[in-house]
Amino acid sequence: MLKDKFFFRARFGLVSAFCALCFSALCFNACKDAPPSWYFSAQSDKENLYGVGSGTNLQSAKDNALNDMLSTLQVELDSQTSLNQSFSNGVESSNMSLQIEKRIAKTTLSNVTYKTELTGNTYYARAQISKATFIKQLKEEQKALAKELSALNLTCEDLNLSEFSALNAKLEEAQQTQNYLYALGSEGNLSLAHYVSLWQANAPKPKLALVLENPNAYGAKEMQSALQKELVKFYRLDSSSSQKAYFSFELLSPTALEGTLKITNCKGDTTLVLQISANIPSSNMDKLAQRAGVILYKKLEASMQEQ
C-alpha cells in the first residue's frame, strides 16, 4: 500500500513537472514572438503622423505601417466630398463620391522614417512623417496636377471618350490630395471648380449627336437603330450635342456593306474615324445592320484601349 502511494506521488510529480516545463516553453515562445513594446505605445502628436504594421518580411511590414498611417486620415474624410451628377434628361440623378483612396501608389511619400524590429519570424515596423513635410509634398503634387489638368486642353464642353477618361483620372488624383490636406488641417491651392463642372456636364458618359449622312438610303432606318443601340454603351445620345458622329454607308450587295463613322468636336475637328465592313450569309437588312453595329462596338472599345 505504501509502495503504491509512493509510486502515485512520484508519477504525479513527474506529470506536474512535465506540464510546468511545457507551460514555461509556451510562455517563452509567446514572449519571444510578442510585438516590441513601442509597437503599442501612444503614437499621435501635433507634429507627426504614425502608423504600425507587421509582416513576414521587412518590406511588407513597412508597407502595412505606411497604409496604417494613411488610413488614420480616412476616418476624418468619410463622406467629406461628393460631386453632384445630373443627367440632362432629368430622369436620373445621383451622387458620385470621390473619396480618398487607401492605396499609396498615387501619393509619393518621401522622408518617411521607420523603426523596425524582428521578433521571432515576424517583422514589426512603425512609420513616421512630419505633417509639415507631408503637407509640403502634397502641395508640390497639386502644382504638378494643375499643369497636367491644363495640358489636357479641354476646350469643348462635350468631351470625347479619351478626354473624359483622362479628366476623370486626374480629378480623382486631385481630389485625393485635397482630401489629405483637409485632414491635415491645411488649405489646398488647387481650384477644381472648372474641371468639376466640366466633369458633371459629361458624367456618366459624354454626349454625342448621331448624324446619318445618307438618311434616305435603303437600310438607313435599320442602320440608325443598330448604331444607336451600340453607341449608347459609350455615350449619351443627344441631338443638341456639339460633338457629332457622322455615319455614311454603302450597300455593296444585299448581304454586305461598308461604312465610315467620323466623330468631330465642337470646333469641327475630327477626333476619331472608324471604317466598318460587314457581311452576312443571306439577305436580311436588319441582321446586316446589327452585324455592322457589333463591329462598330468592338472598334470603339479597341480605340479606347489604345488611347
Short mmCIF file of C-alpha atoms in Angstrom, two decimals:
data_model
loop_
_atom_site.label_atom_id
_atom_site.label_comp_id
_atom_site.label_asym_id
_atom_site.label_seq_id
_atom_site.Cartn_x
_atom_site.Cartn_y
_atom_site.Cartn_z
CA MET A 1 0.00 0.00 0.00
CA LEU A 2 2.78 2.39 0.96
CA LYS A 3 4.63 1.41 -2.17
CA ASP A 4 1.57 2.24 -4.31
CA LYS A 5 1.19 5.63 -2.65
CA PHE A 6 4.85 6.38 -3.27
CA PHE A 7 4.56 5.34 -6.93
CA PHE A 8 1.46 7.52 -7.42
CA ARG A 9 3.12 10.55 -5.85
CA ALA A 10 6.24 10.05 -7.93
CA ARG A 11 4.22 9.70 -11.14
CA PHE A 12 2.12 12.75 -10.24
CA GLY A 13 5.27 14.73 -9.57
CA LEU A 14 6.71 13.80 -12.94
CA VAL A 15 3.48 14.78 -14.74
CA SER A 16 3.37 18.10 -12.88
CA ALA A 17 6.97 18.82 -13.73
CA PHE A 18 6.37 17.97 -17.39
CA CYS A 19 3.29 20.25 -17.53
CA ALA A 20 5.21 23.06 -15.88
CA LEU A 21 8.03 22.62 -18.38
CA CYS A 22 5.58 22.75 -21.34
CA PHE A 23 3.84 25.78 -19.88
CA SER A 24 7.18 27.54 -19.44
CA ALA A 25 8.14 26.70 -23.02
CA LEU A 26 4.86 28.06 -24.35
CA CYS A 27 5.24 31.23 -22.32
CA PHE A 28 8.80 31.60 -23.53
CA ASN A 29 7.77 31.25 -27.18
CA ALA A 30 4.83 33.60 -26.70
CA CYS A 31 7.06 36.20 -25.09
CA LYS A 32 9.71 35.68 -27.74
CA ASP A 33 7.20 36.34 -30.59
CA ALA A 34 5.33 39.17 -28.86
CA PRO A 35 5.47 42.60 -30.59
CA PRO A 36 8.02 45.05 -29.18
CA SER A 37 6.77 47.46 -26.51
CA TRP A 38 6.99 50.50 -28.80
CA TYR A 39 4.54 48.84 -31.22
CA PHE A 40 1.60 49.55 -28.90
CA SER A 41 2.85 52.81 -27.43
CA ALA A 42 0.90 56.04 -27.94
CA GLN A 43 1.55 57.30 -31.45
CA SER A 44 -0.04 60.68 -32.00
CA ASP A 45 1.12 64.23 -31.65
CA LYS A 46 0.60 67.59 -33.33
CA GLU A 47 3.73 67.47 -35.47
CA ASN A 48 3.82 63.90 -36.81
CA LEU A 49 1.81 61.09 -38.35
CA TYR A 50 2.42 57.49 -37.28
CA GLY A 51 1.43 54.03 -38.39
CA VAL A 52 2.37 50.50 -37.41
CA GLY A 53 2.41 47.24 -39.32
CA SER A 54 3.78 43.74 -39.28
CA GLY A 55 4.66 41.16 -41.91
CA THR A 56 6.64 38.09 -42.79
CA ASN A 57 9.30 40.29 -44.39
CA LEU A 58 10.61 43.77 -43.77
CA GLN A 59 9.07 45.38 -46.86
CA SER A 60 5.56 44.09 -46.16
CA ALA A 61 5.83 45.34 -42.57
CA LYS A 62 6.85 48.80 -43.83
CA ASP A 63 4.04 48.83 -46.44
CA ASN A 64 1.48 47.89 -43.80
CA ALA A 65 2.78 50.57 -41.46
CA LEU A 66 2.52 53.16 -44.24
CA ASN A 67 -1.03 52.06 -45.06
CA ASP A 68 -1.93 52.27 -41.39
CA MET A 69 -0.52 55.79 -41.21
CA LEU A 70 -2.62 56.94 -44.17
CA SER A 71 -5.74 55.11 -43.01
CA THR A 72 -5.81 57.24 -39.86
CA LEU A 73 -6.72 60.14 -42.15
CA GLN A 74 -9.56 58.16 -43.73
CA VAL A 75 -11.63 58.39 -40.54
CA GLU A 76 -11.69 62.17 -40.88
CA LEU A 77 -12.60 62.08 -44.55
CA ASP A 78 -15.58 59.75 -44.90
CA SER A 79 -18.26 61.45 -46.98
CA GLN A 80 -16.22 64.64 -46.93
CA THR A 81 -16.58 65.41 -50.62
CA SER A 82 -19.09 64.40 -53.26
CA LEU A 83 -19.76 65.54 -56.78
CA ASN A 84 -23.32 66.04 -57.95
CA GLN A 85 -24.02 64.17 -61.12
CA SER A 86 -27.13 65.07 -63.13
CA PHE A 87 -28.40 63.53 -66.32
CA SER A 88 -29.58 66.02 -68.93
CA ASN A 89 -32.96 64.37 -69.42
CA GLY A 90 -33.84 64.86 -65.75
CA VAL A 91 -34.91 61.24 -65.42
CA GLU A 92 -31.98 60.11 -63.36
CA SER A 93 -29.63 61.78 -60.91
CA SER A 94 -27.14 60.53 -58.36
CA ASN A 95 -24.06 61.46 -56.39
CA MET A 96 -20.56 60.29 -57.15
CA SER A 97 -18.18 60.44 -54.22
CA LEU A 98 -14.52 60.95 -54.95
CA GLN A 99 -13.36 59.54 -51.66
CA ILE A 100 -9.79 59.21 -50.57
CA GLU A 101 -8.10 56.02 -51.67
CA LYS A 102 -6.03 54.00 -49.26
CA ARG A 103 -3.65 52.95 -51.99
CA ILE A 104 -0.32 54.71 -51.53
CA ALA A 105 0.76 54.42 -55.15
CA LYS A 106 -0.81 57.75 -56.15
CA THR A 107 0.77 59.70 -53.32
CA THR A 108 4.53 59.99 -53.43
CA LEU A 109 5.82 59.89 -49.90
CA SER A 110 9.44 60.62 -49.17
CA ASN A 111 11.18 61.41 -45.89
CA VAL A 112 9.27 58.67 -44.09
CA THR A 113 11.30 57.21 -41.25
CA TYR A 114 10.86 53.69 -39.93
CA LYS A 115 11.55 51.94 -36.64
CA THR A 116 11.76 48.19 -37.27
CA GLU A 117 12.39 45.03 -35.28
CA LEU A 118 12.41 41.31 -35.99
CA THR A 119 10.76 39.26 -33.27
CA GLY A 120 10.66 35.54 -33.89
CA ASN A 121 9.56 35.17 -37.51
CA THR A 122 7.65 38.44 -37.66
CA TYR A 123 8.87 41.88 -38.68
CA TYR A 124 7.35 44.90 -36.92
CA ALA A 125 7.56 48.45 -38.26
CA ARG A 126 6.48 51.93 -37.26
CA ALA A 127 6.27 54.63 -39.95
CA GLN A 128 6.61 58.30 -39.12
CA ILE A 129 6.50 61.50 -41.15
CA SER A 130 6.17 65.09 -40.06
CA LYS A 131 2.86 66.71 -41.00
CA ALA A 132 4.70 69.77 -42.34
CA THR A 133 6.72 67.58 -44.70
CA PHE A 134 3.63 65.70 -45.85
CA ILE A 135 1.75 68.95 -46.49
CA LYS A 136 4.68 70.33 -48.50
CA GLN A 137 4.79 67.20 -50.66
CA LEU A 138 1.04 67.30 -51.25
CA LYS A 139 1.18 70.93 -52.36
CA GLU A 140 4.01 70.10 -54.77
CA GLU A 141 1.85 67.29 -56.13
CA GLN A 142 -1.02 69.75 -56.56
CA LYS A 143 1.19 72.04 -58.64
CA ALA A 144 2.07 69.12 -60.91
CA LEU A 145 -1.60 68.12 -61.21
CA ALA A 146 -2.58 71.69 -62.09
CA LYS A 147 -0.15 71.57 -65.02
CA GLU A 148 -1.44 68.15 -66.08
CA LEU A 149 -5.07 69.29 -65.99
CA SER A 150 -4.21 72.37 -68.03
CA ALA A 151 -2.28 70.22 -70.52
CA LEU A 152 -5.46 68.24 -71.25
CA ASN A 153 -6.54 71.35 -73.20
CA LEU A 154 -10.27 70.71 -72.72
CA THR A 155 -11.72 73.49 -74.84
CA CYS A 156 -15.03 71.81 -75.73
CA GLU A 157 -17.85 71.29 -73.25
CA ASP A 158 -18.77 67.94 -74.83
CA LEU A 159 -15.73 65.73 -74.30
CA ASN A 160 -14.68 62.73 -76.33
CA LEU A 161 -14.12 59.38 -74.63
CA SER A 162 -10.37 59.75 -74.12
CA GLU A 163 -10.74 63.30 -72.76
CA PHE A 164 -13.42 62.25 -70.30
CA SER A 165 -11.36 59.29 -69.12
CA ALA A 166 -8.27 61.47 -68.62
CA LEU A 167 -10.25 64.17 -66.80
CA ASN A 168 -11.85 61.61 -64.50
CA ALA A 169 -8.47 60.11 -63.59
CA LYS A 170 -6.85 63.50 -62.89
CA LEU A 171 -9.82 64.68 -60.85
CA GLU A 172 -9.58 61.62 -58.64
CA GLU A 173 -5.89 62.30 -58.01
CA ALA A 174 -6.53 65.99 -57.38
CA GLN A 175 -9.42 65.26 -55.03
CA GLN A 176 -7.27 62.81 -53.12
CA THR A 177 -4.58 65.39 -52.45
CA GLN A 178 -7.25 67.94 -51.48
CA ASN A 179 -8.70 65.46 -49.02
CA TYR A 180 -5.34 64.68 -47.45
CA LEU A 181 -4.67 68.39 -46.99
CA TYR A 182 -8.11 68.88 -45.48
CA ALA A 183 -7.47 66.09 -42.97
CA LEU A 184 -4.12 67.65 -42.09
CA GLY A 185 -5.76 71.00 -41.40
CA SER A 186 -4.25 72.73 -44.42
CA GLU A 187 -5.90 74.52 -47.33
CA GLY A 188 -5.22 73.28 -50.84
CA ASN A 189 -4.15 75.74 -53.53
CA LEU A 190 -5.69 73.89 -56.48
CA SER A 191 -9.02 75.18 -57.80
CA LEU A 192 -11.07 72.33 -59.23
CA ALA A 193 -14.35 74.20 -59.80
CA HIS A 194 -13.98 74.49 -63.60
CA TYR A 195 -12.93 70.87 -64.04
CA VAL A 196 -15.59 69.54 -61.69
CA SER A 197 -18.22 71.50 -63.62
CA LEU A 198 -16.92 70.05 -66.88
CA TRP A 199 -16.93 66.56 -65.39
CA GLN A 200 -20.52 66.99 -64.21
CA ALA A 201 -21.63 68.11 -67.67
CA ASN A 202 -20.22 64.91 -69.18
CA ALA A 203 -20.98 62.34 -66.47
CA PRO A 204 -21.71 59.50 -66.51
CA LYS A 205 -20.94 59.40 -70.26
CA PRO A 206 -20.13 62.17 -72.76
CA LYS A 207 -22.86 63.46 -75.07
CA LEU A 208 -22.90 62.72 -78.79
CA ALA A 209 -25.21 63.57 -81.70
CA LEU A 210 -25.57 60.85 -84.33
CA VAL A 211 -25.94 62.20 -87.87
CA LEU A 212 -26.76 59.82 -90.74
CA GLU A 213 -25.26 61.34 -93.88
CA ASN A 214 -27.49 59.35 -96.25
CA PRO A 215 -30.75 59.19 -94.27
CA ASN A 216 -32.90 58.37 -97.31
CA ALA A 217 -30.84 55.41 -98.50
CA TYR A 218 -32.19 51.88 -98.40
CA GLY A 219 -31.46 50.40 -94.97
CA ALA A 220 -30.84 53.80 -93.31
CA LYS A 221 -33.55 53.23 -90.72
CA GLU A 222 -32.13 49.84 -89.73
CA MET A 223 -28.59 51.22 -89.62
CA GLN A 224 -29.59 54.14 -87.40
CA SER A 225 -31.32 51.80 -84.94
CA ALA A 226 -28.34 49.42 -84.83
CA LEU A 227 -25.82 52.25 -84.37
CA GLN A 228 -27.82 53.88 -81.58
CA LYS A 229 -28.01 50.55 -79.75
CA GLU A 230 -24.21 50.31 -79.65
CA LEU A 231 -23.30 53.99 -79.23
CA VAL A 232 -25.40 54.36 -76.05
CA LYS A 233 -22.97 51.97 -74.39
CA PHE A 234 -20.33 54.71 -74.63
CA TYR A 235 -22.26 57.98 -74.99
CA ARG A 236 -25.47 59.79 -74.10
CA LEU A 237 -27.10 60.40 -77.45
CA ASP A 238 -28.30 63.99 -77.68
CA SER A 239 -29.11 65.74 -80.94
CA SER A 240 -28.07 69.11 -79.45
CA SER A 241 -24.55 67.96 -78.62
CA SER A 242 -21.66 69.85 -80.20
CA GLN A 243 -19.85 66.52 -80.59
CA LYS A 244 -21.08 64.88 -83.80
CA ALA A 245 -20.83 61.33 -85.11
CA TYR A 246 -21.27 61.35 -88.88
CA PHE A 247 -22.05 57.97 -90.38
CA SER A 248 -22.19 57.12 -94.07
CA PHE A 249 -22.57 53.68 -95.61
CA GLU A 250 -22.82 51.94 -98.94
CA LEU A 251 -24.59 48.66 -99.68
CA LEU A 252 -22.21 46.57 -101.78
CA SER A 253 -24.78 43.81 -102.14
CA PRO A 254 -27.90 42.60 -100.29
CA THR A 255 -25.54 40.84 -97.84
CA ALA A 256 -22.61 43.28 -97.49
CA LEU A 257 -21.94 46.91 -96.68
CA GLU A 258 -19.12 49.31 -95.91
CA GLY A 259 -19.43 52.32 -93.64
CA THR A 260 -17.47 55.13 -92.06
CA LEU A 261 -18.01 56.73 -88.67
CA LYS A 262 -16.35 60.11 -88.18
CA ILE A 263 -16.54 61.89 -84.82
CA THR A 264 -15.86 65.63 -84.63
CA ASN A 265 -15.58 68.01 -81.68
CA CYS A 266 -17.19 71.41 -81.08
CA LYS A 267 -14.68 73.04 -83.46
CA GLY A 268 -15.41 70.59 -86.24
CA ASP A 269 -12.03 68.89 -85.82
CA THR A 270 -12.02 65.15 -86.45
CA THR A 271 -11.16 63.19 -83.30
CA LEU A 272 -11.88 59.64 -84.46
CA VAL A 273 -12.50 57.79 -87.74
CA LEU A 274 -13.63 54.16 -87.88
CA GLN A 275 -14.06 52.06 -91.01
CA ILE A 276 -16.69 49.29 -90.93
CA SER A 277 -17.08 46.34 -93.26
CA ALA A 278 -19.88 43.84 -92.58
CA ASN A 279 -21.38 40.89 -94.38
CA ILE A 280 -23.85 38.10 -93.63
CA PRO A 281 -24.70 34.78 -95.35
CA SER A 282 -28.19 35.69 -96.62
CA SER A 283 -30.07 38.86 -97.45
CA ASN A 284 -31.57 40.48 -94.34
CA MET A 285 -31.15 44.22 -93.76
CA ASP A 286 -31.92 44.04 -90.04
CA LYS A 287 -29.27 41.41 -89.44
CA LEU A 288 -26.75 43.19 -91.67
CA ALA A 289 -27.25 46.42 -89.73
CA GLN A 290 -26.90 44.56 -86.43
CA ARG A 291 -23.68 42.99 -87.63
CA ALA A 292 -22.33 46.42 -88.56
CA GLY A 293 -23.33 47.71 -85.11
CA VAL A 294 -21.45 44.92 -83.34
CA ILE A 295 -18.33 45.65 -85.41
CA LEU A 296 -18.63 49.33 -84.53
CA TYR A 297 -18.86 48.47 -80.82
CA LYS A 298 -15.68 46.36 -80.98
CA LYS A 299 -13.78 49.08 -82.85
CA LEU A 300 -14.88 51.77 -80.40
CA GLU A 301 -13.82 49.59 -77.49
CA ALA A 302 -10.44 48.91 -79.10
CA SER A 303 -9.88 52.63 -79.79
CA MET A 304 -10.46 53.41 -76.10
CA GLN A 305 -7.91 50.82 -75.01
CA GLU A 306 -5.33 52.21 -77.43
CA GLN A 307 -5.62 55.77 -76.09
#
